[in-house]
Amino acid sequence: MSREPDVPAAAASDLPGDVALRERGRALRTALAVLTPDERRAIEMAYFSGLTYAEVAERLQAPLGAVKTRIRSGLEKLRQALAERLHEP
C-alpha cells in the first residue's frame, strides 16, 4: 500500500497548482462582478446548476431568446474580464 508523504498544512496550501487554482477562483469572482444581475443569474443557472437554456427561461419566466442573449453577452464579458485579469503583470 503506497502512502503519500506527509505535507504540513501550511506547505500544502502553497503548492503551485493550488496557488494557480486560487488565483483563477479570484479572477472568476472578480469577472462575475462585471455582469448584470440578469446575465449572472442566467449563467449561474445554466453552467453552475446544469440547467438547459429552456429550463433557465422557464425558471426566470423569461423568453428563451432573452435568456440566450443574456448568456451570450455575459459570457463575452467574462471572457474579456478574465483575459484582462489573468494577463496582468
Short mmCIF file of C-alpha atoms in Angstrom, two decimals:
data_model
loop_
_atom_site.label_atom_id
_atom_site.label_comp_id
_atom_site.label_asym_id
_atom_site.label_seq_id
_atom_site.Cartn_x
_atom_site.Cartn_y
_atom_site.Cartn_z
CA MET A 1 0.00 0.00 0.00
CA SER A 2 1.59 3.28 -1.05
CA ARG A 3 1.44 6.21 1.25
CA GLU A 4 1.69 9.85 0.27
CA PRO A 5 4.33 11.84 2.11
CA ASP A 6 3.13 13.98 4.98
CA VAL A 7 2.98 17.62 3.92
CA PRO A 8 2.41 20.26 6.57
CA ALA A 9 -0.88 22.13 6.07
CA ALA A 10 0.88 25.46 5.50
CA ALA A 11 3.10 23.97 2.84
CA ALA A 12 0.20 22.15 1.15
CA SER A 13 -1.67 25.40 0.63
CA ASP A 14 1.39 26.87 -1.10
CA LEU A 15 1.74 24.20 -3.78
CA PRO A 16 1.99 25.79 -7.27
CA GLY A 17 -1.21 24.16 -8.57
CA ASP A 18 -3.15 25.28 -5.50
CA VAL A 19 -1.91 28.86 -5.85
CA ALA A 20 -2.89 28.92 -9.53
CA LEU A 21 -6.32 27.47 -8.73
CA ARG A 22 -6.96 30.08 -6.04
CA GLU A 23 -5.88 32.86 -8.42
CA ARG A 24 -8.26 31.58 -11.08
CA GLY A 25 -11.05 31.47 -8.50
CA ARG A 26 -10.37 35.07 -7.52
CA ALA A 27 -10.27 36.08 -11.19
CA LEU A 28 -13.61 34.38 -11.82
CA ARG A 29 -15.27 36.04 -8.82
CA THR A 30 -13.95 39.42 -9.97
CA ALA A 31 -15.12 38.77 -13.52
CA LEU A 32 -18.60 37.76 -12.36
CA ALA A 33 -18.95 41.21 -10.82
CA VAL A 34 -18.96 42.81 -14.30
CA LEU A 35 -22.18 41.01 -15.24
CA THR A 36 -25.66 42.44 -14.91
CA PRO A 37 -27.84 40.61 -12.36
CA ASP A 38 -29.86 39.04 -15.22
CA GLU A 39 -26.72 37.82 -17.00
CA ARG A 40 -25.27 36.43 -13.80
CA ARG A 41 -28.45 34.57 -12.83
CA ALA A 42 -28.80 33.03 -16.29
CA ILE A 43 -25.15 31.94 -16.42
CA GLU A 44 -25.20 30.54 -12.89
CA MET A 45 -28.33 28.52 -13.64
CA ALA A 46 -27.04 27.21 -16.97
CA TYR A 47 -23.42 26.50 -16.09
CA PHE A 48 -23.27 26.05 -12.33
CA SER A 49 -26.66 24.37 -11.86
CA GLY A 50 -26.58 22.46 -15.14
CA LEU A 51 -29.94 23.62 -16.45
CA THR A 52 -30.72 23.82 -20.16
CA TYR A 53 -31.41 27.24 -21.64
CA ALA A 54 -35.10 26.29 -21.89
CA GLU A 55 -35.14 25.36 -18.18
CA VAL A 56 -33.43 28.64 -17.30
CA ALA A 57 -36.02 30.55 -19.33
CA GLU A 58 -38.84 28.72 -17.59
CA ARG A 59 -37.45 29.35 -14.10
CA LEU A 60 -36.74 33.01 -14.82
CA GLN A 61 -40.10 33.37 -16.58
CA ALA A 62 -38.29 35.00 -19.49
CA PRO A 63 -38.39 34.35 -23.24
CA LEU A 64 -35.84 31.79 -24.43
CA GLY A 65 -34.30 34.32 -26.83
CA ALA A 66 -33.75 36.77 -23.97
CA VAL A 67 -32.03 34.09 -21.89
CA LYS A 68 -29.77 33.15 -24.80
CA THR A 69 -28.86 36.81 -25.29
CA ARG A 70 -28.11 37.28 -21.58
CA ILE A 71 -25.89 34.21 -21.52
CA ARG A 72 -24.08 35.12 -24.74
CA SER A 73 -23.42 38.72 -23.67
CA GLY A 74 -22.46 37.63 -20.17
CA LEU A 75 -20.00 35.02 -21.44
CA GLU A 76 -18.38 37.61 -23.69
CA LYS A 77 -17.98 39.98 -20.73
CA LEU A 78 -16.50 37.13 -18.68
CA ARG A 79 -14.01 36.28 -21.44
CA GLN A 80 -12.85 39.88 -21.63
CA ALA A 81 -12.64 40.34 -17.87
CA LEU A 82 -10.77 37.06 -17.36
CA ALA A 83 -8.36 37.78 -20.21
CA GLU A 84 -7.54 41.15 -18.65
CA ARG A 85 -7.27 39.76 -15.12
CA LEU A 86 -5.18 36.69 -15.96
CA HIS A 87 -2.77 38.59 -18.19
CA GLU A 88 -1.96 41.35 -15.69
CA PRO A 89 1.74 41.55 -14.81
#
